[in-house]
Coordinates of C-alpha atoms in Angstrom, one line a residue:
M28 CA 0.0 0.0 0.0
K29 CA 1.3 3.5 -0.8
C30 CA 1.9 6.1 1.9
T31 CA 0.7 9.5 0.7
V32 CA 2.1 11.7 3.4
C33 CA 5.3 12.7 1.7
E34 CA 6.5 12.7 -1.9
T35 CA 8.7 9.7 -1.4
G36 CA 5.5 7.6 -1.7
C37 CA 6.7 4.4 -0.1
E38 CA 5.0 1.2 -1.1
I39 CA 4.6 -0.5 2.3
S40 CA 3.7 -4.1 2.5
D41 CA 1.5 -5.5 5.3
G42 CA 3.2 -5.5 8.6
H43 CA 6.2 -3.5 7.4
Y44 CA 7.5 0.1 7.7
G45 CA 8.1 2.8 5.1
R46 CA 11.5 4.4 4.6
C47 CA 11.2 6.8 7.5
R48 CA 10.2 3.9 9.8
M49 CA 7.5 6.1 11.3
Y50 CA 4.5 4.5 9.3
S51 CA 3.4 0.9 8.9
N52 CA 0.8 -0.9 6.9
E53 CA -1.6 -2.7 9.2
N54 CA -4.3 -4.6 7.5
G55 CA -4.4 -2.2 4.5
N56 CA -4.2 1.0 6.6
I57 CA -1.2 3.4 6.9
I58 CA -0.7 3.7 10.6
E59 CA 1.5 6.2 12.5
R60 CA 4.1 4.3 14.5
F61 CA 4.0 6.5 17.7
P62 CA 0.6 8.3 17.6
E63 CA 0.3 11.3 20.0
S64 CA 3.7 10.4 21.5
Y65 CA 6.1 13.3 22.0
L66 CA 9.7 13.7 22.9
T67 CA 9.5 17.3 24.0
I68 CA 6.6 19.5 25.1
L69 CA 7.9 22.8 26.4
P70 CA 7.7 26.5 25.9
I71 CA 10.1 28.4 23.7
T72 CA 10.4 31.9 22.3
I73 CA 9.4 31.9 18.6
E74 CA 12.8 33.2 17.4
T75 CA 14.3 30.0 18.8
M76 CA 12.3 28.0 16.2
P77 CA 13.6 30.1 14.4
M78 CA 10.8 32.4 13.1
I79 CA 11.6 36.1 13.0
H80 CA 8.9 37.9 11.1
F81 CA 5.9 36.3 12.9
A82 CA 4.8 37.3 16.5
P83 CA 8.2 38.5 17.6
K84 CA 9.3 37.8 21.2
S85 CA 6.3 35.6 21.8
K86 CA 6.0 32.4 23.8
F87 CA 4.9 29.2 22.0
L88 CA 4.6 25.6 23.2
Q89 CA 7.1 23.5 21.2
V90 CA 6.3 19.8 20.5
S91 CA 8.6 17.3 18.8
T92 CA 8.6 13.6 18.2
V93 CA 11.4 11.4 16.6
G94 CA 12.4 10.4 13.1
C95 CA 12.5 12.1 9.7
N96 CA 11.8 11.3 6.1
F97 CA 15.2 12.8 5.0
T98 CA 18.7 11.5 5.8
C99 CA 20.8 14.7 5.5
P100 CA 24.5 14.4 6.3
G101 CA 25.5 16.5 9.3
C102 CA 21.9 17.0 10.6
I103 CA 21.8 19.1 13.7
S104 CA 19.1 16.9 15.1
E105 CA 20.8 13.6 14.1
T106 CA 20.1 11.9 17.4
L107 CA 16.3 12.4 16.9
T108 CA 16.3 11.7 13.2
S109 CA 18.9 9.1 12.2
H110 CA 19.1 7.4 15.6
A111 CA 15.4 7.6 16.5
D112 CA 15.3 4.2 18.1
S113 CA 17.8 5.4 20.7
V114 CA 15.3 7.8 22.2
I115 CA 11.9 6.3 21.6
G116 CA 11.9 5.2 25.2
A117 CA 11.5 8.8 26.2
L118 CA 8.3 9.4 24.2
Q119 CA 5.4 10.4 26.3
K120 CA 1.7 10.1 25.4
A121 CA -0.3 13.3 25.3
S122 CA -3.7 13.9 23.7
P123 CA -4.2 17.1 21.6
E124 CA -6.5 18.4 24.3
K125 CA -3.9 18.0 27.0
I126 CA -1.2 19.8 24.9
V127 CA -3.6 22.7 24.1
Q128 CA -4.5 22.9 27.8
M129 CA -0.8 23.1 28.6
A130 CA -0.3 25.9 26.1
I131 CA -3.2 27.9 27.4
K132 CA -2.2 27.4 31.1
Q133 CA 1.4 28.5 30.3
E134 CA 0.1 31.6 28.4
C135 CA 1.6 30.5 25.1
K136 CA 0.3 32.2 21.9
G137 CA 0.3 28.9 20.0
I138 CA 1.8 25.5 19.2
V139 CA 4.9 24.9 17.1
F140 CA 6.2 21.6 15.8
C141 CA 10.0 21.6 15.4
L142 CA 13.3 19.8 16.0
N143 CA 12.2 16.9 13.8
D144 CA 9.8 17.0 10.9
P145 CA 6.0 16.9 11.4
I146 CA 5.8 14.8 8.2
V147 CA 6.7 11.7 10.2
S148 CA 3.9 12.5 12.7
F149 CA 1.4 13.8 10.2
Y150 CA -1.8 12.5 11.6
S151 CA -1.0 13.5 15.2
F152 CA 0.1 17.0 14.1
K153 CA -3.0 17.5 12.0
T154 CA -5.3 16.6 14.9
L155 CA -3.3 18.8 17.3
A156 CA -3.3 21.7 14.9
K157 CA -7.1 21.5 14.5
T158 CA -7.6 21.4 18.2
A159 CA -5.3 24.3 18.8
K160 CA -7.0 26.4 16.1
D161 CA -10.4 25.7 17.6
K162 CA -9.1 27.3 20.9
G163 CA -7.8 30.4 19.1
L164 CA -4.1 29.5 19.2
Y165 CA -1.6 30.1 16.4
V166 CA -0.1 26.9 14.8
G167 CA 3.1 26.5 13.0
C168 CA 6.0 24.2 12.2
S169 CA 9.5 23.7 10.8
T170 CA 9.5 21.3 8.0
N171 CA 11.5 20.1 4.9
C172 CA 8.1 20.6 3.2
Y173 CA 8.2 17.3 1.2
F174 CA 4.4 16.9 1.7
T175 CA 2.3 15.6 -1.1
E176 CA -0.2 18.2 -2.3
D177 CA -3.0 16.2 -0.7
S178 CA -1.4 16.0 2.8
L179 CA -0.4 19.7 2.6
N180 CA -3.9 20.7 1.7
Q181 CA -5.2 18.8 4.7
L182 CA -3.0 20.9 6.9
L183 CA -3.5 24.3 5.3
P184 CA -6.7 25.3 7.2
Y185 CA -4.8 25.1 10.5
L186 CA -1.4 26.6 9.7
D187 CA -0.5 30.2 10.5
F188 CA 3.3 30.1 9.9
V189 CA 5.8 27.7 8.5
N190 CA 9.6 27.6 8.3
V191 CA 10.7 25.6 5.3
G192 CA 14.2 24.1 5.6
L193 CA 15.8 24.2 2.1
K194 CA 18.7 21.8 1.4
G195 CA 19.5 23.6 -1.8
S196 CA 17.8 24.0 -5.1
S197 CA 18.9 21.0 -7.3
D198 CA 17.7 17.5 -7.5
E199 CA 21.3 16.3 -7.0
R200 CA 21.4 18.1 -3.6
Y201 CA 18.1 16.6 -2.5
K202 CA 19.2 13.2 -3.6
E203 CA 22.1 13.6 -1.0
C204 CA 19.3 13.7 1.6
G205 CA 17.7 10.6 0.3
V206 CA 14.8 12.0 -1.8
K207 CA 14.1 12.3 -5.5
S208 CA 13.7 16.0 -6.3
A209 CA 13.7 19.6 -5.1
D210 CA 10.5 20.5 -7.1
P211 CA 7.9 19.4 -4.5
V212 CA 9.4 21.7 -1.9
F213 CA 9.2 24.8 -4.0
R214 CA 5.7 23.8 -5.3
N215 CA 4.6 23.6 -1.6
I216 CA 6.2 26.9 -0.7
K217 CA 4.1 28.6 -3.4
I218 CA 0.9 26.7 -2.2
L219 CA 1.6 27.9 1.4
Y220 CA 2.3 31.5 0.4
D221 CA -0.7 31.8 -2.0
S222 CA -2.9 30.4 0.8
G223 CA -1.9 33.2 3.1
V224 CA 0.3 31.2 5.4
H225 CA 3.3 33.2 6.7
V226 CA 6.3 31.5 5.2
E227 CA 10.0 31.8 6.0
V228 CA 12.7 29.7 4.5
S229 CA 15.9 28.5 6.2
A230 CA 18.5 27.6 3.6
M231 CA 21.6 25.6 4.4
Y232 CA 24.9 27.2 3.2
I233 CA 27.6 24.6 2.7
N234 CA 31.2 25.6 1.9
G235 CA 31.6 25.3 -1.9
A236 CA 27.9 25.2 -2.6
D237 CA 27.3 28.9 -3.4
T238 CA 25.3 28.0 -6.5
E239 CA 22.9 25.8 -4.6
I240 CA 21.9 28.5 -2.1
I241 CA 21.8 31.4 -4.7
S242 CA 19.6 29.3 -7.0
A243 CA 17.4 28.4 -4.0
A244 CA 17.0 32.2 -3.3
E245 CA 16.1 32.8 -7.0
R246 CA 13.5 30.1 -6.9
V247 CA 12.0 31.6 -3.7
A248 CA 12.1 35.1 -5.3
E249 CA 9.9 33.7 -8.2
I250 CA 7.2 33.2 -5.6
S251 CA 7.8 36.4 -3.6
K252 CA 10.9 38.6 -2.9
D253 CA 9.3 39.3 0.5
I254 CA 9.7 35.8 1.9
P255 CA 12.4 36.0 4.6
M256 CA 15.4 33.8 4.1
Q257 CA 17.5 32.5 7.0
V258 CA 20.9 31.6 5.7
M259 CA 22.0 28.7 7.9
R260 CA 25.8 28.5 8.1
F261 CA 26.4 24.7 7.9
V262 CA 28.0 23.3 11.0
P263 CA 29.1 19.7 10.4
F264 CA 27.7 17.2 12.8
G265 CA 27.7 13.4 12.5
E266 CA 29.8 12.1 9.7
A267 CA 29.8 15.4 7.7
A268 CA 33.3 16.5 6.7
P269 CA 34.7 19.5 8.7
E270 CA 35.8 21.3 5.5
L271 CA 32.1 21.7 4.6
E272 CA 31.8 24.4 7.2
P273 CA 32.1 27.9 5.7
T274 CA 33.5 30.7 7.9
I275 CA 31.3 33.5 9.2
A276 CA 33.0 35.9 6.8
M277 CA 32.2 33.7 3.8
S278 CA 28.6 33.3 5.0
E279 CA 28.2 37.1 5.4
N280 CA 29.5 37.5 1.8
I281 CA 26.9 35.0 0.5
T282 CA 24.2 36.8 2.5
D283 CA 25.1 40.0 0.8
Q284 CA 24.7 38.3 -2.6
I285 CA 21.3 36.9 -1.7
R286 CA 20.1 40.3 -0.4
K287 CA 20.2 41.4 -4.0
I288 CA 17.7 38.6 -4.8
L289 CA 15.4 38.7 -1.7
N290 CA 14.3 41.6 0.5
Y291 CA 14.8 40.0 3.9
V292 CA 17.9 37.8 4.4
Y293 CA 19.5 36.9 7.7
L294 CA 22.5 34.9 8.8
F295 CA 22.2 32.2 11.5
N296 CA 24.7 30.0 13.4
S297 CA 27.2 32.9 13.4
P298 CA 27.7 34.4 16.8
G299 CA 28.5 38.1 16.8
T300 CA 27.3 38.7 13.2
E301 CA 25.4 41.9 12.5
Y302 CA 23.4 40.1 9.7
L303 CA 20.5 39.2 12.1
N304 CA 19.2 42.8 12.1
T305 CA 16.2 44.1 10.2
V306 CA 17.4 47.3 8.5
C307 CA 15.2 50.0 7.0
P308 CA 15.7 49.8 3.2
S309 CA 15.1 53.6 3.0
C310 CA 17.5 55.1 5.5
G311 CA 19.5 52.2 6.8
E312 CA 18.4 52.4 10.4
N313 CA 18.3 49.2 12.5
V314 CA 14.6 48.7 13.1
I315 CA 15.0 45.3 14.9
C316 CA 18.3 44.2 16.4
R317 CA 18.8 40.5 17.2
E318 CA 21.7 38.4 18.5
F319 CA 22.7 34.7 18.3
Y320 CA 20.7 32.7 20.8
G321 CA 21.7 29.1 20.9
P322 CA 21.9 26.6 18.0
M323 CA 19.8 27.7 15.0
G324 CA 18.1 30.5 17.0
C325 CA 18.2 34.2 17.7
R326 CA 16.5 36.7 20.0
T327 CA 15.3 40.2 19.7
V328 CA 17.4 42.5 21.9
S329 CA 15.9 45.9 20.8
E330 CA 13.5 47.4 18.4
V331 CA 12.1 50.8 17.5
P332 CA 8.6 51.6 18.8
D333 CA 5.9 49.7 16.9
F334 CA 8.6 48.3 14.7
K335 CA 8.3 51.5 12.6
C336 CA 11.4 53.4 11.4
S337 CA 11.6 57.1 12.1
C338 CA 11.4 57.7 8.3
G339 CA 8.0 55.9 8.2
W340 CA 9.0 52.4 7.0
E341 CA 7.4 49.6 9.0
A342 CA 9.0 46.2 9.4
P343 CA 6.9 43.5 7.8
V344 CA 6.0 41.4 10.7
S345 CA 2.8 39.3 11.1
G346 CA 1.0 38.0 14.1
E347 CA 0.6 39.6 17.5
I348 CA 3.8 41.2 18.7
S349 CA 4.6 40.4 22.3
T350 CA 5.5 43.3 24.7
E351 CA 8.0 41.1 26.6
Q352 CA 10.7 38.7 25.4
Y353 CA 10.1 35.2 26.7
T354 CA 13.4 33.4 27.9
E355 CA 13.8 29.7 28.2
Y356 CA 15.5 28.2 31.2
G357 CA 18.9 26.5 30.8
M358 CA 19.1 24.1 27.9
L359 CA 15.4 23.8 27.4
G360 CA 13.8 25.1 24.2
G361 CA 14.6 24.7 20.5
Y362 CA 17.8 22.9 19.4
R363 CA 19.4 23.4 22.8
T364 CA 17.4 20.5 24.0
T365 CA 18.9 18.3 21.3
R366 CA 22.4 19.5 22.4
A367 CA 21.6 18.4 25.9
I368 CA 20.5 15.0 24.8
E369 CA 23.7 14.7 22.7
M370 CA 25.9 15.7 25.6
A371 CA 24.5 12.9 27.6
H372 CA 24.9 10.7 24.6
A373 CA 28.6 11.8 24.3
I374 CA 29.3 10.7 27.9
L375 CA 27.6 7.4 27.3
V376 CA 29.6 6.7 24.2
T377 CA 32.9 7.2 26.1
L378 CA 31.6 4.7 28.7
G379 CA 31.1 2.1 25.9
V380 CA 27.3 2.5 25.5
D381 CA 26.9 2.6 21.7
D382 CA 24.1 0.2 21.0
D383 CA 20.8 1.9 20.1
T384 CA 18.9 -0.3 22.5
E385 CA 21.2 0.4 25.4
L386 CA 21.2 4.1 24.6
G387 CA 17.5 4.1 24.4
D388 CA 17.2 2.6 27.9
V389 CA 19.3 5.3 29.5
L390 CA 18.4 8.3 27.4
G391 CA 14.7 7.4 27.6
S392 CA 14.8 7.3 31.3
I393 CA 16.7 10.6 31.8
I394 CA 14.5 12.5 29.4
K395 CA 11.3 11.3 31.1
E396 CA 12.5 12.3 34.5
D397 CA 13.3 15.9 33.4
F398 CA 17.0 15.3 33.7
I399 CA 17.6 17.8 30.9
R400 CA 16.2 20.7 33.0
G401 CA 19.0 20.5 35.5
M402 CA 21.8 19.6 33.1
H403 CA 22.7 23.2 32.3
D404 CA 23.9 23.7 35.9
R405 CA 25.7 20.4 35.9
I406 CA 28.0 21.2 33.0
Q407 CA 29.4 24.5 34.2
K408 CA 32.0 23.4 36.7
I409 CA 34.6 20.6 36.6
D410 CA 33.5 18.8 39.8
L411 CA 29.8 18.8 38.6
W412 CA 30.9 17.5 35.2
L413 CA 32.6 14.6 37.0
D414 CA 29.5 14.0 39.0
L415 CA 27.5 13.9 35.8
I416 CA 29.8 11.2 34.4
A417 CA 29.5 9.2 37.6
D418 CA 25.7 9.5 37.5
L419 CA 25.4 8.3 33.9
S420 CA 27.9 5.5 34.5
R421 CA 25.6 4.2 37.3
R422 CA 22.5 4.5 35.2
S423 CA 24.1 2.6 32.4
G424 CA 25.7 0.0 34.6
K425 CA 29.2 1.1 33.4
E426 CA 30.6 2.2 36.8
E427 CA 34.0 0.7 36.1
K428 CA 34.4 2.6 32.8
G429 CA 33.1 5.7 34.5
E430 CA 35.7 5.5 37.2
E431 CA 38.3 5.1 34.5
L432 CA 37.2 8.2 32.7
I433 CA 36.9 10.2 35.9
S434 CA 40.3 9.1 37.0
Y435 CA 41.8 10.0 33.6
I436 CA 40.3 13.5 33.7
K437 CA 41.0 14.2 37.3
E438 CA 44.6 13.2 37.0
R439 CA 45.1 16.0 34.4
V440 CA 42.9 18.5 36.2
D441 CA 44.9 18.0 39.4
I442 CA 48.2 18.6 37.5
I443 CA 46.9 21.8 36.1
A444 CA 45.4 23.0 39.4
S445 CA 48.6 22.3 41.3
K446 CA 50.9 24.0 38.8
A447 CA 48.6 27.0 38.2
K448 CA 48.9 27.9 41.9
D449 CA 52.6 28.6 41.4
A450 CA 52.0 31.0 38.5
K451 CA 53.6 34.4 39.1
C452 CA 50.8 36.2 37.3
R453 CA 47.3 35.6 36.0
P454 CA 47.0 36.9 32.4
S455 CA 43.6 38.4 31.5
V456 CA 41.7 36.3 29.1
Y457 CA 38.6 36.9 26.9
Y458 CA 36.6 34.0 25.6
A459 CA 34.6 34.7 22.4
M460 CA 32.4 32.6 20.3
G461 CA 32.5 33.3 16.6
Y462 CA 33.2 37.0 16.1
P463 CA 35.0 39.2 18.7
L464 CA 31.9 41.0 20.0
F465 CA 30.0 37.8 21.1
A466 CA 31.2 37.0 24.6
L467 CA 30.4 33.8 26.4
N468 CA 28.4 34.1 29.6
A469 CA 30.3 34.8 32.8
E470 CA 29.4 31.4 34.4
R471 CA 30.1 29.3 31.4
F472 CA 32.3 26.1 31.7
E473 CA 34.9 27.6 29.3
T474 CA 35.4 30.7 31.4
N475 CA 35.8 28.5 34.5
L476 CA 38.4 26.4 32.7
V477 CA 40.4 29.7 32.1
E478 CA 40.3 30.5 35.8
A479 CA 41.3 26.9 36.7
A480 CA 44.2 27.1 34.3
G481 CA 45.6 30.2 36.0
G482 CA 44.0 32.9 34.0
M483 CA 41.7 35.8 34.9
C484 CA 38.7 35.6 32.6
V485 CA 37.4 39.1 31.8
N486 CA 34.0 37.6 30.8
K487 CA 33.3 37.4 34.5
K488 CA 32.8 41.2 34.4
I489 CA 29.9 41.0 32.0
Q490 CA 26.6 41.2 33.8
R491 CA 24.2 40.5 30.9
K492 CA 23.4 36.9 29.9
G493 CA 22.3 35.1 26.7
K494 CA 22.5 31.6 25.4
P495 CA 25.5 30.9 25.4
G496 CA 26.5 34.5 25.6
V497 CA 25.8 38.1 24.5
N498 CA 26.8 40.8 22.1
I499 CA 29.1 43.4 23.6
T500 CA 30.3 46.7 22.2
A501 CA 33.8 47.4 20.9
D502 CA 34.3 49.9 23.8
E503 CA 33.5 47.1 26.4
L504 CA 36.1 44.8 24.9
C505 CA 38.7 47.6 24.7
K506 CA 38.1 48.5 28.3
M507 CA 38.5 44.8 29.4
N508 CA 41.8 44.8 27.4
P509 CA 42.5 41.1 27.5
E510 CA 46.1 39.9 27.1
K511 CA 44.9 36.6 25.5
I512 CA 41.8 35.6 23.6
F513 CA 40.3 32.2 23.0
I514 CA 37.8 31.5 20.3
S515 CA 35.3 28.7 21.2
G516 CA 35.7 25.4 19.5
F517 CA 31.9 25.4 18.9
L518 CA 30.6 27.7 16.1
S519 CA 34.0 29.4 15.7
S520 CA 35.7 31.6 13.1
P521 CA 39.4 31.5 12.1
A522 CA 41.7 33.7 14.1
S523 CA 42.6 35.5 10.8
D524 CA 38.9 36.5 10.4
F525 CA 38.8 37.5 14.0
M526 CA 41.8 39.8 13.5
N527 CA 40.3 41.3 10.3
Y528 CA 37.1 42.1 12.2
C529 CA 39.1 43.8 14.9
D530 CA 41.0 45.8 12.3
N531 CA 37.8 46.8 10.4
H532 CA 36.1 47.9 13.7
E533 CA 39.2 49.6 15.2
I534 CA 39.4 47.2 18.1
S535 CA 42.8 47.2 19.6
V536 CA 43.6 45.3 22.8
D537 CA 46.8 43.7 24.1
A538 CA 45.8 40.3 22.7
T539 CA 45.3 41.7 19.2
D540 CA 48.6 43.7 19.4
S541 CA 50.5 40.6 20.4
E542 CA 48.4 38.3 18.1
E543 CA 47.7 36.0 21.0
I544 CA 44.4 34.9 19.6
Y545 CA 43.8 31.1 19.7
N546 CA 41.2 28.8 18.1
V547 CA 40.4 26.0 20.6
P548 CA 40.2 22.8 18.5
A549 CA 36.7 21.8 17.5
G550 CA 34.9 19.7 20.1
W551 CA 37.5 20.3 22.8
D552 CA 35.9 22.9 25.1
F553 CA 32.2 22.1 25.2
G554 CA 29.8 19.3 24.8
S555 CA 31.7 16.1 25.6
P556 CA 34.4 14.7 27.9
R557 CA 36.9 15.8 25.3
W558 CA 36.9 19.1 27.2
I559 CA 39.9 17.7 29.1
L560 CA 41.9 18.1 25.9
G561 CA 40.7 21.7 25.6
F562 CA 41.6 22.3 29.2
M563 CA 45.2 21.2 28.5
Y564 CA 45.3 23.4 25.3
I565 CA 44.1 26.4 27.3
A566 CA 46.7 25.8 30.0
N567 CA 49.5 25.6 27.4
K568 CA 48.5 28.9 26.0
I569 CA 47.9 30.8 29.2
H570 CA 51.1 29.7 30.9
P571 CA 53.5 28.3 28.3
E572 CA 56.3 28.8 30.9
I573 CA 54.6 26.2 33.1
F574 CA 52.6 23.8 30.9
S575 CA 53.8 21.9 27.8
F576 CA 51.2 19.1 27.3
D577 CA 51.9 17.0 24.2
L578 CA 48.4 17.5 22.8
E579 CA 48.9 15.2 19.8
D580 CA 49.9 12.4 22.1
E581 CA 47.1 13.2 24.7
Q582 CA 44.5 13.2 21.9
K583 CA 45.6 9.8 20.6
K584 CA 45.6 8.4 24.2
F585 CA 42.1 9.7 24.9
Y586 CA 40.6 8.5 21.6
R587 CA 42.2 5.1 21.8
K588 CA 41.1 4.6 25.4
F589 CA 37.6 5.9 25.3
Y590 CA 36.5 5.7 21.6
G591 CA 38.6 2.8 20.5
I592 CA 40.0 4.9 17.7
K593 CA 43.5 4.0 16.6
G594 CA 43.6 5.9 13.2
D595 CA 44.5 9.5 12.6
V596 CA 42.0 11.9 14.3
V597 CA 40.0 14.4 12.3
Q598 CA 38.7 17.5 14.1
N599 CA 34.9 17.6 14.1
R600 CA 32.1 19.4 16.0
D601 CA 30.0 16.3 16.8
F602 CA 29.7 15.8 20.5
S603 CA 29.3 12.0 20.6
R604 CA 31.0 10.7 17.4
P605 CA 34.5 12.0 16.9
A606 CA 35.7 11.5 13.3
F607 CA 38.9 9.6 12.4
S608 CA 40.8 8.4 9.4
S609 CA 41.6 4.7 8.9
K610 CA 44.7 5.6 6.9

């Protein structure tokens, strides 16, 4: 029997699953595998989705399930999509009435389905959407939009806004994601737009694939030049090659090119960029200012009254504008939740838990008991990190391996702590993510590593908070005048781009004058137990007169002992699956 939810059109024989493994044929009926079963049900700010021209600053109830009908290399939600069986134990049943009641009780303006694709939970989402609309709530989703015309038409009466994730513009690019053609996606964008649904598109920008994203913008412009495009700088997760990640500067350049094609184009996954702002096309005034706010998201930090420029131009936003910005707690909300799950996954992998069934047992139990809510606080200090490892080793029955990992880390932590005490000075250090003017939060784990390695982290002086940091001004950075600067190993930019930015913005501090600006290797300072390698790297740079860790040797030891990797290591940003070469 043929599944008619997406354009893949799987022929599913009785008792078997389709390609996405989320639908089966039971006695001649296509049945959803996990009906009304959700991985997350929690409030988010709409810009976290991300959605930036609809109901700005508003609170929505996010729902997600597991699985996807695409298989995209480097997917940011890989754990939920490609390894769905590892988290199905965490699914919780919830009727549409219950979810809508939760949204109303928590004063949410609507429901949004994101993190994975609603296509794999079509019937549950359609029923939920109808129930929400009946109660006067907004309804939206993030989707690859590979719906059949029939299934999309079934949803249309209930949709207010949609973020369509574009993989590119060509059939060849879509075949890399396991489907046949790009055409159904652009057909569906037109259907949505013509039906009055607020549409935004998020287009993946992969290094070397300029033609794909420019052609995608041109195809969107044929529908309407006013459809906002979010340029998603590709960050390679999973098995995706690190060289596929473009720099922030390259991504800003492609954004400039696309702004000649579409009227509203923004750059995401690029901390510190100014390309998230909505600028008046008449006079150049910033009408809405936004900053990076966690993976794939942003937040509004300021706007002119009524979103109307002093020259009279009004920003084209739809939906009810919130008077207050909603802020999620810790790692809850949007793609931060998937990062938290992957961080737990990363620890479990080093403990030898790599079977989907085993992972499912542990991850399922911790998600159900709201473990993720408290995880943010458990990953900011070294001792708490070690406690987290011990906790997960007990839960997984891997106490012996957990003790081995803790001992390995603690031995090196103690060496650094002991020698740092003898340092004659404590150099001032600034920790940035991406561009110079995006500062990591004062309490972040990375800033604590700096202090533990014998440095004085100037980020501790910054009172404002974001996720994982905030934009600061050039004057603020100059006043802090750090002697050394570290660029985060997560969502970074090359030190050369960092210096160019400082030169172009007349930023001069001791660290730029002496060129003591260091890129922490990818995956080494956040997200996995590999942070111990980053800690040694930081110690070497802060106090080269004291520390001289052989990082190449340390890396090989760690990867051999805890990942079973004996080949040459390749730097990557995936928390749980470090890449390696078998050569």
